[in-house]
XYZ file of C-alpha atoms in Angstrom:
648
model
C -0.018 -0.009 0.018
C 1.583 3.262 -1.193
C 1.006 6.559 0.589
C 2.011 10.142 0.000
C 5.022 11.759 1.793
C 4.375 13.323 5.155
C 5.501 16.966 5.147
C 5.264 17.757 8.856
C 7.472 15.062 10.242
C 8.140 11.316 10.357
C 7.297 8.718 12.942
C 9.722 5.799 13.181
C 9.115 2.630 15.244
C 12.049 0.343 16.208
C 10.854 -2.903 17.622
C 14.250 -3.948 18.878
C 14.596 -0.901 21.020
C 13.658 -0.849 24.623
C 10.921 1.498 25.929
C 13.563 3.623 27.724
C 15.553 4.147 24.528
C 12.385 5.001 22.689
C 11.478 7.606 25.253
C 15.007 9.054 25.093
C 14.945 9.284 21.323
C 11.613 11.001 21.367
C 12.867 13.560 23.857
C 15.953 14.207 21.680
C 13.787 14.817 18.698
C 12.325 17.864 20.443
C 8.673 16.662 20.788
C 5.748 16.069 18.504
C 4.219 18.502 16.090
C 0.568 18.952 15.735
C -0.931 16.622 13.108
C -4.412 16.023 11.660
C -6.722 13.232 12.637
C -6.740 11.517 9.256
C -2.892 11.685 8.964
C -2.691 9.997 12.376
C -4.786 7.086 11.200
C -2.669 6.651 8.013
C 0.531 6.573 10.068
C -0.923 3.871 12.396
C -1.851 1.749 9.399
C 1.670 2.028 8.005
C 3.091 0.869 11.331
C 0.700 -2.139 11.353
C 1.759 -3.097 7.884
C 5.410 -2.933 8.742
C 4.867 -5.283 11.741
C 2.976 -7.754 9.658
C 5.529 -7.840 6.865
C 8.340 -8.268 9.283
C 6.657 -11.228 11.008
C 6.044 -12.813 7.618
C 9.640 -12.416 6.653
C 10.836 -14.130 9.776
C 8.502 -17.078 9.150
C 9.384 -17.604 5.447
C 13.113 -16.867 5.751
C 13.223 -14.165 2.940
C 14.484 -10.569 3.132
C 11.694 -8.740 1.364
C 8.952 -8.558 -1.258
C 8.630 -6.908 -4.591
C 11.780 -5.617 -6.136
C 13.953 -7.076 -3.410
C 15.453 -10.488 -4.273
C 14.301 -13.640 -2.442
C 16.624 -15.851 -0.484
C 18.719 -18.211 -2.658
C 18.876 -21.905 -1.537
C 22.032 -23.905 -2.378
C 21.240 -27.633 -2.966
C 24.790 -28.809 -2.309
C 24.808 -27.016 1.018
C 21.536 -28.676 2.004
C 22.916 -32.199 1.049
C 26.020 -31.583 3.166
C 23.951 -30.578 6.152
C 21.805 -33.869 5.819
C 25.054 -35.959 5.659
C 26.358 -34.403 8.871
C 22.959 -34.888 10.663
C 22.661 -38.610 9.698
C 25.372 -39.982 11.950
C 23.980 -38.092 14.906
C 20.514 -39.778 14.345
C 22.095 -43.227 14.119
C 23.931 -42.711 17.355
C 20.615 -41.867 19.113
C 18.907 -45.091 17.802
C 19.036 -48.334 19.869
C 21.623 -50.852 18.851
C 19.165 -53.838 18.704
C 19.068 -55.141 15.178
C 16.185 -57.516 15.644
C 13.654 -54.830 16.585
C 12.123 -52.497 14.014
C 11.650 -48.868 14.697
C 7.966 -47.998 14.649
C 7.045 -44.446 13.662
C 8.885 -41.537 11.810
C 12.381 -40.458 12.730
C 12.492 -37.208 14.686
C 13.754 -34.069 12.898
C 17.406 -32.957 13.468
C 16.476 -29.700 15.039
C 14.073 -31.308 17.504
C 16.592 -33.981 18.302
C 19.161 -31.415 19.120
C 16.708 -29.333 21.149
C 15.573 -32.248 23.363
C 17.791 -33.537 26.201
C 19.559 -36.756 25.241
C 18.920 -38.361 28.718
C 15.116 -38.288 28.283
C 14.841 -40.006 24.838
C 16.493 -43.332 25.501
C 14.561 -43.856 28.730
C 11.166 -43.319 27.018
C 11.940 -45.645 24.133
C 13.242 -48.390 26.477
C 10.111 -48.172 28.625
C 7.859 -48.420 25.547
C 9.804 -51.416 24.206
C 9.608 -53.185 27.564
C 5.831 -52.687 27.690
C 5.397 -53.952 24.201
C 7.395 -57.083 25.062
C 5.342 -57.707 28.167
C 2.019 -57.356 26.378
C 3.183 -59.629 23.583
C 4.249 -62.358 26.115
C 0.913 -62.037 27.886
C -0.948 -62.494 24.544
C 1.016 -65.547 23.740
C 0.239 -67.104 27.142
C -3.440 -66.293 26.675
C -3.413 -67.916 23.212
C -1.809 -71.029 24.617
C -4.458 -71.196 27.427
C -7.228 -70.706 24.840
C -5.794 -73.523 22.705
C -5.698 -75.779 25.699
C -9.227 -75.023 26.802
C -10.777 -74.855 23.283
C -12.100 -78.450 23.420
C -13.735 -77.936 26.773
C -15.333 -74.676 25.632
C -16.581 -76.325 22.407
C -18.140 -79.187 24.385
C -19.756 -76.852 26.835
C -21.085 -74.611 24.106
C -22.543 -77.622 22.317
C -24.307 -78.793 25.377
C -25.726 -75.250 25.938
C -27.041 -75.325 22.354
C -29.251 -78.331 23.039
C -32.777 -77.281 23.944
C -33.767 -79.712 26.700
C -34.358 -77.609 29.830
C -38.140 -78.058 29.589
C -40.375 -80.868 28.344
C -44.006 -81.153 27.287
C -45.867 -84.287 26.226
C -48.513 -84.925 23.509
C -50.592 -88.081 23.330
C -51.094 -89.328 19.781
C -52.569 -92.737 20.610
C -51.585 -96.074 22.027
C -49.489 -97.448 19.159
C -46.075 -96.519 17.752
C -45.757 -93.174 15.972
C -43.812 -93.938 12.800
C -43.984 -90.509 11.086
C -43.390 -86.909 12.238
C -43.250 -83.710 10.310
C -43.225 -79.923 11.088
C -44.515 -76.978 9.250
C -41.651 -74.822 7.786
C -43.012 -71.815 9.665
C -43.334 -73.767 12.893
C -47.096 -73.254 13.389
C -48.179 -76.912 13.039
C -47.075 -80.494 13.529
C -48.433 -83.701 11.971
C -47.895 -87.259 13.158
C -48.809 -90.682 11.781
C -48.772 -94.032 13.527
C -49.050 -97.710 12.911
C -52.810 -97.675 13.740
C -53.521 -95.838 10.524
C -54.288 -92.521 12.225
C -52.922 -89.082 11.362
C -53.118 -86.199 13.884
C -52.838 -82.458 13.300
C -51.367 -80.238 16.047
C -51.750 -76.482 16.026
C -49.489 -74.684 18.511
C -51.349 -71.402 18.285
C -54.818 -72.955 19.023
C -53.738 -75.583 21.600
C -53.699 -75.062 25.357
C -51.829 -76.820 28.085
C -53.826 -80.045 27.513
C -51.951 -80.495 24.208
C -54.798 -82.061 22.252
C -54.808 -82.345 18.419
C -57.496 -80.475 16.607
C -58.012 -83.100 13.837
C -57.542 -86.872 13.496
C -58.243 -88.870 10.345
C -57.254 -92.045 8.416
C -56.111 -90.838 4.976
C -54.949 -94.316 3.734
C -57.744 -96.508 5.186
C -56.109 -99.677 6.555
C -52.482 -98.829 5.890
C -49.978 -97.670 8.460
C -48.485 -94.144 7.965
C -44.819 -94.557 7.293
C -43.720 -91.085 6.304
C -45.001 -87.476 6.383
C -43.416 -84.233 5.150
C -44.607 -80.645 4.537
C -43.883 -78.989 1.210
C -41.498 -76.038 1.030
C -44.445 -73.645 1.237
C -46.223 -75.585 3.969
C -49.552 -75.785 2.095
C -49.368 -79.543 1.212
C -48.406 -82.723 3.060
C -46.882 -85.822 1.425
C -48.268 -89.009 2.951
C -46.273 -92.225 2.564
C -48.174 -95.312 3.707
C -47.931 -99.028 3.443
C -49.914 -98.764 0.211
C -48.412 -98.443 -3.300
C -50.038 -95.059 -3.870
C -48.775 -91.903 -2.237
C -51.250 -89.151 -1.334
C -51.112 -85.326 -1.200
C -53.186 -83.587 1.473
C -53.719 -79.912 1.906
C -53.001 -78.063 5.107
C -56.314 -79.083 6.690
C -56.188 -82.781 5.782
C -58.342 -82.831 2.592
C -57.088 -84.973 -0.225
C -55.750 -83.189 -3.286
C -53.925 -86.005 -5.199
C -53.546 -89.737 -5.126
C -50.830 -91.211 -7.293
C -51.865 -93.941 -9.665
C -50.919 -97.534 -9.262
C -48.783 -99.365 -11.804
C -49.417 -102.637 -13.622
C -47.789 -105.476 -11.572
C -47.780 -107.886 -14.527
C -45.305 -105.716 -16.518
C -41.729 -106.850 -15.856
C -40.143 -103.451 -16.954
C -40.912 -101.058 -14.149
C -40.234 -98.035 -16.381
C -43.257 -98.907 -18.473
C -45.689 -98.693 -15.607
C -47.521 -95.511 -14.512
C -46.690 -95.838 -10.834
C -45.393 -98.125 -8.057
C -46.596 -101.664 -7.849
C -45.368 -102.491 -4.309
C -45.412 -100.993 -0.807
C -43.888 -97.526 -0.394
C -40.845 -97.230 1.876
C -39.911 -93.517 1.815
C -40.662 -90.144 0.179
C -39.679 -86.519 0.309
C -40.488 -83.091 -1.325
C -38.231 -81.219 -3.659
C -36.296 -78.573 -1.661
C -37.652 -75.506 -3.602
C -40.179 -76.819 -6.112
C -43.557 -77.022 -4.380
C -45.092 -79.434 -6.975
C -42.376 -82.072 -7.269
C -41.733 -84.952 -4.930
C -39.823 -88.274 -4.765
C -40.993 -91.676 -3.669
C -39.326 -95.071 -3.075
C -40.987 -98.470 -2.979
C -40.238 -102.193 -2.736
C -40.546 -102.548 -6.531
C -36.877 -101.469 -6.947
C -37.583 -98.017 -8.294
C -37.461 -94.387 -7.297
C -40.089 -92.171 -8.944
C -40.115 -88.420 -9.370
C -43.661 -86.887 -9.616
C -44.465 -83.488 -10.988
C -47.642 -81.450 -10.565
C -50.989 -82.216 -9.091
C -52.791 -82.778 -12.375
C -50.485 -85.308 -13.978
C -51.016 -88.574 -12.177
C -48.091 -90.328 -13.828
C -44.440 -90.079 -12.785
C -41.961 -87.822 -14.572
C -38.770 -89.953 -14.055
C -38.069 -93.489 -12.974
C -34.779 -94.437 -11.306
C -33.812 -98.132 -10.919
C -31.700 -99.294 -7.965
C -29.213 -102.052 -8.881
C -27.299 -104.512 -6.713
C -23.804 -105.753 -7.202
C -24.541 -108.120 -10.088
C -26.988 -105.830 -11.889
C -30.012 -107.388 -10.283
C -32.807 -105.428 -8.733
C -32.612 -104.219 -5.115
C -35.113 -102.251 -3.121
C -34.597 -98.744 -1.728
C -35.556 -98.289 1.930
C -34.751 -94.497 2.216
C -34.379 -91.586 -0.206
C -33.762 -87.883 -0.009
C -32.759 -84.704 -1.908
C -29.817 -82.611 -0.996
C -30.364 -78.947 -0.065
C -29.866 -77.550 -3.594
C -31.604 -80.535 -5.359
C -28.528 -81.482 -7.337
C -28.292 -84.957 -5.850
C -30.725 -87.783 -5.116
C -29.472 -90.262 -2.528
C -31.011 -93.684 -1.742
C -30.162 -96.274 0.845
C -30.899 -99.815 -0.280
C -31.643 -103.083 1.393
C -28.359 -104.650 0.290
C -26.553 -102.089 2.439
C -25.448 -99.821 -0.385
C -25.711 -96.044 -0.773
C -26.383 -94.773 -4.279
C -26.626 -91.194 -5.560
C -27.680 -89.700 -8.865
C -27.088 -86.279 -10.389
C -30.404 -84.595 -11.292
C -28.706 -82.550 -14.053
C -27.850 -85.817 -15.958
C -29.608 -88.963 -17.103
C -30.478 -91.425 -14.314
C -28.687 -94.264 -15.980
C -25.442 -94.392 -14.070
C -24.876 -93.441 -10.392
C -22.761 -90.563 -9.279
C -21.616 -92.174 -6.102
C -22.003 -95.766 -5.099
C -20.714 -97.468 -1.860
C -21.708 -101.112 -1.892
C -20.575 -101.940 1.629
C -21.874 -98.873 3.454
C -23.877 -100.944 5.865
C -24.514 -104.597 6.654
C -26.250 -106.441 3.846
C -29.844 -107.430 4.531
C -30.491 -104.698 7.090
C -32.517 -101.641 6.016
C -30.970 -98.202 5.843
C -33.735 -96.530 7.750
C -32.742 -92.867 7.209
C -30.455 -90.900 4.879
C -30.204 -87.154 5.400
C -28.014 -84.365 4.040
C -26.500 -81.627 6.208
C -27.685 -78.050 5.843
C -24.314 -77.047 4.279
C -24.686 -79.921 1.824
C -21.204 -81.395 2.196
C -22.011 -84.208 4.653
C -24.361 -87.128 4.601
C -25.657 -89.200 7.587
C -27.134 -92.715 7.399
C -28.963 -94.726 10.046
C -29.392 -98.470 9.694
C -30.921 -101.394 11.490
C -27.439 -102.956 11.952
C -27.238 -100.774 15.079
C -24.891 -98.214 13.470
C -24.978 -94.562 12.324
C -22.400 -93.294 9.915
C -21.313 -89.837 8.786
C -20.041 -89.421 5.219
C -18.148 -86.633 3.394
C -19.354 -86.174 -0.218
C -15.958 -84.987 -1.246
C -14.403 -88.254 -0.136
C -17.245 -90.790 -0.356
C -15.199 -94.009 -0.259
C -14.989 -94.381 3.509
C -17.178 -92.915 6.289
C -15.839 -90.094 8.373
C -16.968 -91.910 11.577
C -19.159 -94.815 12.642
C -21.216 -94.915 15.837
C -22.254 -98.325 16.953
C -24.427 -99.976 19.652
C -27.550 -98.052 18.556
C -30.288 -100.619 18.765
C -33.204 -100.152 16.367
C -36.324 -102.229 15.893
C -38.295 -99.988 13.499
C -37.472 -99.485 9.830
C -38.394 -95.795 10.132
C -35.882 -94.851 12.856
C -34.118 -91.692 11.637
C -31.383 -89.220 12.468
C -31.080 -85.537 11.943
C -28.516 -82.675 11.954
C -28.683 -79.701 14.287
C -29.442 -76.389 12.621
C -25.829 -75.360 12.731
C -24.552 -78.799 11.486
C -22.344 -79.222 14.599
C -24.310 -82.092 16.051
C -25.935 -85.292 14.890
C -29.026 -86.576 16.736
C -30.611 -90.028 16.767
C -32.633 -92.239 19.127
C -32.511 -95.916 20.042
C -35.058 -98.655 20.643
C -35.502 -99.839 24.100
C -33.190 -102.820 24.928
C -34.287 -105.473 27.350
C -31.916 -104.530 30.152
C -32.712 -100.827 30.077
C -35.708 -99.034 31.541
C -35.584 -95.882 29.333
C -34.614 -95.281 25.776
C -32.087 -92.467 25.177
C -31.642 -89.697 22.670
C -28.018 -89.367 21.609
C -26.211 -86.201 20.509
C -22.815 -86.534 18.739
C -20.380 -83.926 17.565
C -19.710 -83.878 13.811
C -16.195 -82.439 14.309
C -14.766 -84.385 17.232
C -17.187 -87.391 16.771
C -17.569 -87.648 20.569
C -20.830 -88.030 22.445
C -21.994 -84.642 23.591
C -25.103 -85.487 25.517
C -27.392 -88.487 26.312
C -30.987 -87.705 27.323
C -33.454 -90.370 28.561
C -36.730 -89.803 26.843
C -39.360 -92.490 27.745
C -39.819 -96.044 28.795
C -40.394 -97.075 25.168
C -38.729 -96.972 21.751
C -37.499 -93.656 20.230
C -38.410 -93.683 16.556
C -38.519 -90.246 14.927
C -36.512 -87.163 15.845
C -37.193 -83.672 14.510
C -35.038 -80.673 15.370
C -36.975 -77.677 14.036
C -34.584 -74.961 12.868
C -36.885 -72.020 13.398
C -38.393 -73.016 16.705
C -35.181 -74.544 18.033
C -37.225 -77.332 19.602
C -36.813 -81.120 19.567
C -39.818 -83.335 18.804
C -39.420 -87.065 19.538
C -41.956 -89.737 18.788
C -42.055 -92.960 20.871
C -43.328 -96.469 20.497
C -46.037 -96.053 23.063
C -47.905 -93.323 21.086
C -46.395 -90.300 22.883
C -44.726 -87.317 21.227
C -42.342 -85.363 23.472
C -41.285 -81.829 22.824
C -38.014 -80.601 24.327
C -37.299 -76.845 24.379
C -35.247 -74.201 26.104
C -36.936 -71.389 27.847
C -34.295 -68.870 26.677
C -33.228 -70.127 23.271
C -36.469 -71.574 21.867
C -39.232 -69.463 20.422
C -42.980 -70.034 19.838
C -44.058 -73.632 19.298
C -44.805 -75.478 22.533
C -44.046 -72.358 24.536
C -47.284 -70.832 23.314
C -49.324 -73.801 24.628
C -47.875 -74.321 28.094
C -48.890 -70.798 29.180
C -52.590 -71.328 28.247
C -54.626 -72.911 31.033
C -56.958 -75.699 30.143
C -60.540 -74.620 30.514
C -63.056 -77.327 31.453
C -66.484 -77.356 30.008
C -69.173 -75.836 32.149
C -71.551 -78.392 33.614
C -75.151 -77.835 32.539
C -77.694 -78.154 35.293
C -80.984 -79.824 34.462
C -84.039 -78.915 36.558
C -86.779 -81.555 36.573
C -90.351 -80.233 36.341
C -93.051 -82.184 38.050
C -96.053 -83.008 35.922
C -99.534 -82.298 37.179
C -102.199 -84.620 35.727
C -105.519 -82.939 35.028
C -107.817 -85.404 33.154
C -110.814 -83.052 32.960
C -108.979 -79.819 31.997
C -110.154 -77.733 29.105
C -108.382 -78.273 25.735
C -106.634 -74.878 26.126
C -105.002 -75.883 29.380
C -104.551 -79.603 28.682
C -100.989 -80.832 28.649
C -99.908 -83.412 26.126
C -99.163 -86.812 27.597
C -95.608 -87.918 27.484
C -95.078 -90.722 25.040
C -92.287 -93.142 24.501
C -89.849 -92.630 21.635
C -91.323 -95.601 19.805
C -94.773 -94.162 19.752
C -93.450 -90.798 18.681
C -91.555 -92.458 15.839
C -94.686 -94.307 14.682
C -96.705 -91.077 14.718
C -94.073 -89.208 12.764
C -94.005 -92.107 10.330
C -97.685 -91.694 9.559
C -97.273 -87.936 8.970
C -96.475 -87.473 5.232
C -94.623 -84.185 5.870
C -92.315 -85.464 8.684
C -91.661 -88.827 7.016
C -91.189 -87.148 3.608
C -93.503 -89.587 1.913
C -93.344 -89.561 -1.911
C -96.396 -88.757 -4.040
C -98.833 -91.611 -4.442
C -99.675 -92.883 -7.974
C -102.846 -91.551 -9.656
C -105.245 -93.198 -12.090
C -105.997 -90.040 -14.140
C -104.089 -86.914 -14.860
C -104.713 -84.047 -12.429
C -102.936 -80.948 -11.243
C -100.354 -81.196 -14.015
C -99.421 -84.759 -13.142
C -99.714 -87.629 -15.633
C -101.478 -90.894 -14.775
C -99.677 -94.175 -14.546
C -100.028 -94.834 -18.263
C -97.823 -91.869 -18.970
C -97.993 -89.159 -21.567
C -95.547 -90.586 -24.121
C -96.344 -92.240 -27.445
C -95.016 -95.596 -26.343
C -97.163 -95.681 -23.238
C -100.208 -94.742 -25.376
C -99.564 -97.584 -27.929
C -99.107 -100.121 -25.162
C -102.297 -99.133 -23.409
C -104.598 -98.708 -26.404
C -103.260 -101.267 -28.964
C -101.357 -103.944 -27.110
C -103.738 -104.295 -24.233
C -106.881 -103.979 -26.335
C -106.023 -106.967 -28.544
C -104.486 -109.095 -25.908
C -105.465 -112.834 -26.031
C -106.543 -114.266 -22.700
C -104.512 -117.198 -21.482
C -107.566 -119.219 -20.487
C -109.114 -119.281 -24.046
C -108.831 -122.498 -26.183
C -106.540 -121.823 -29.212
C -108.499 -124.213 -31.481
C -111.701 -122.353 -30.833
C -109.970 -119.042 -31.455
C -108.868 -120.236 -34.885
C -112.124 -121.881 -35.891
C -113.890 -118.682 -35.062
C -112.591 -117.300 -38.349
C -113.290 -120.494 -40.512
C -116.632 -119.344 -41.821
C -115.177 -115.914 -42.803
C -112.262 -117.649 -44.532
C -114.550 -119.970 -46.524
C -116.824 -117.187 -47.666
C -114.168 -114.624 -48.483
C -110.948 -116.441 -49.238
C -108.070 -113.990 -49.557
C -104.641 -115.577 -48.968
C -104.457 -119.411 -49.007
C -107.515 -120.635 -51.041
C -106.889 -118.628 -54.296
C -103.309 -119.775 -54.323
C -104.108 -123.516 -54.338
C -107.436 -123.296 -56.219
C -106.031 -124.322 -59.659
C -103.552 -126.995 -58.567
C -105.127 -128.421 -55.391
C -107.290 -131.497 -56.137
C -110.741 -131.781 -54.811
C -110.623 -133.048 -51.278
C -112.914 -135.973 -50.600
C -113.566 -136.595 -46.961
C -114.957 -139.937 -45.622
C -118.234 -139.742 -43.983
C -118.490 -140.832 -40.437
C -120.209 -144.273 -40.284
C -121.707 -146.017 -37.252
C -119.270 -147.977 -35.319
C -121.114 -151.311 -35.913
C -121.004 -150.974 -39.707
C -117.599 -149.634 -40.104
C -115.783 -152.272 -37.943
C -115.186 -155.826 -39.375
C -116.780 -158.875 -37.830
C -113.759 -159.887 -36.064
C -113.493 -156.492 -34.513
C -117.113 -156.236 -33.487
C -117.649 -156.135 -29.796
C -119.488 -158.956 -28.209
C -122.971 -158.347 -26.987
C -125.309 -160.273 -24.754
C -127.427 -161.493 -27.752
C -124.415 -163.128 -29.420
C -123.572 -164.985 -26.344
C -127.079 -166.411 -26.093
């Protein structure tokens, strides 16, 4: 900022001078002159600008602005200063070669300004603390590794929902089938006594009674039940050769057709020809399901309208002969179909290829001749579990399917529908056992799929344990027993809905209706208005109602002539008219002599010949009939009868 020259004097400000020197200089100058107010303001602004520019010069290291030259930097001089500063920095660093220096190096000026005795102490304390924390972390990691197995086992036990128990009574016979709704609202069960029960957790109270019971397959036991992926249909596998589809409320929607048992090639038939053994729904197609039977085939059915199968899969034994499949299932993404056969083999097929050759086949998976009662895939789809009547349960890895990962033995089973299931997190495998003779209660076993050790053993009932269902949404265990009881195990903290909704509802008993008897007063001579009707027996009431045409719904009586729009018994058609007027009018009575009926027309035929006489008139000779003579003249002497006159 450029200003004009000041004519009346000049004010100078020396910052480096002390206040005393400034006062002395002002006194030597001989005092101030009188100046204007505006000039005073301009001078103060010039002084402020000088102070600001000086401060900026000190910060940037230059001598001035404008026409004055800036400070010149020499690169060689700067490199030389850096070389001299480097050895001093290295001397201040610790001599430990193994440890790395964390963080930027301090500047040279700051290093020189700080005391040397403070810096090594701080760095050494920091290094010592770091080493101590690192050693503590390593010790903690070792302790965690040592206690990891115990923590895993404890965590697995805590994951099992068995703190509370509730019981549902299906009947008195063994419950062979059990299925849960995907949403967790309902449960269905089927038993060997042909009954199927529906359980609704929202509508049930603490009495735990089913709201519907029916027999969908007449006199065939229910072997398998499963809800579809949407929960609106139920697949029913019975001892019959025809599977059925029921809706959510138990009404029949489809019955599969039965094949021809006299055809040797099972692919040429429209359905199964032998008893069903197992069945399951497609994991994400609500209209496709799979069935297995004792005719040596697996059949895939599609849709509710088409009653014929879509694909037929044949199970083969070692020599190519037919073998029966006792269990079948889809994997989670429906790319594999697995079947457990009676000969102890496990066979799988890829659904994206033709079902001619198997994808996996293990011939000696279980003992030959004992049914594989259950085959189930894990939720992740990499493991497969099988349960057999040879008292074993095996876990398989689909990536290495030649040998099982582990085999659990001494699991007694009497029923060919005993199953096993995975926990929702695939960390445990659950199965039940039939009641041996020396035990009082059958147990439910929980095994770890990682360490293969027994996690927990829960006694369930004094009967056989057949079906086990671990619902993933409810986190509840449903177990069916051989005495017709279904037990539900749940955890008060980890389980949701399901049986927890029922146990809190109190069972309300029906209110008893009180009947008040009214004494009857007999008044034989009462007026008709006040006369009471006599009490009659049910038999007399029934006979009276029978005589009443309205109450008995008696049909209309026949009439002889048409009236009120009704036609008589003869009818109003042409045929009834012909029969009545022509046929009946010329009817010949049975009691009339036929010879007399013919001779009645002899005179008319002789007088007016029309058919026969004119035809034979020219060629027929004249007929001469012998006259009838007396018997005495006509007969010869030898033939004459004797009389009294001849004898005399």
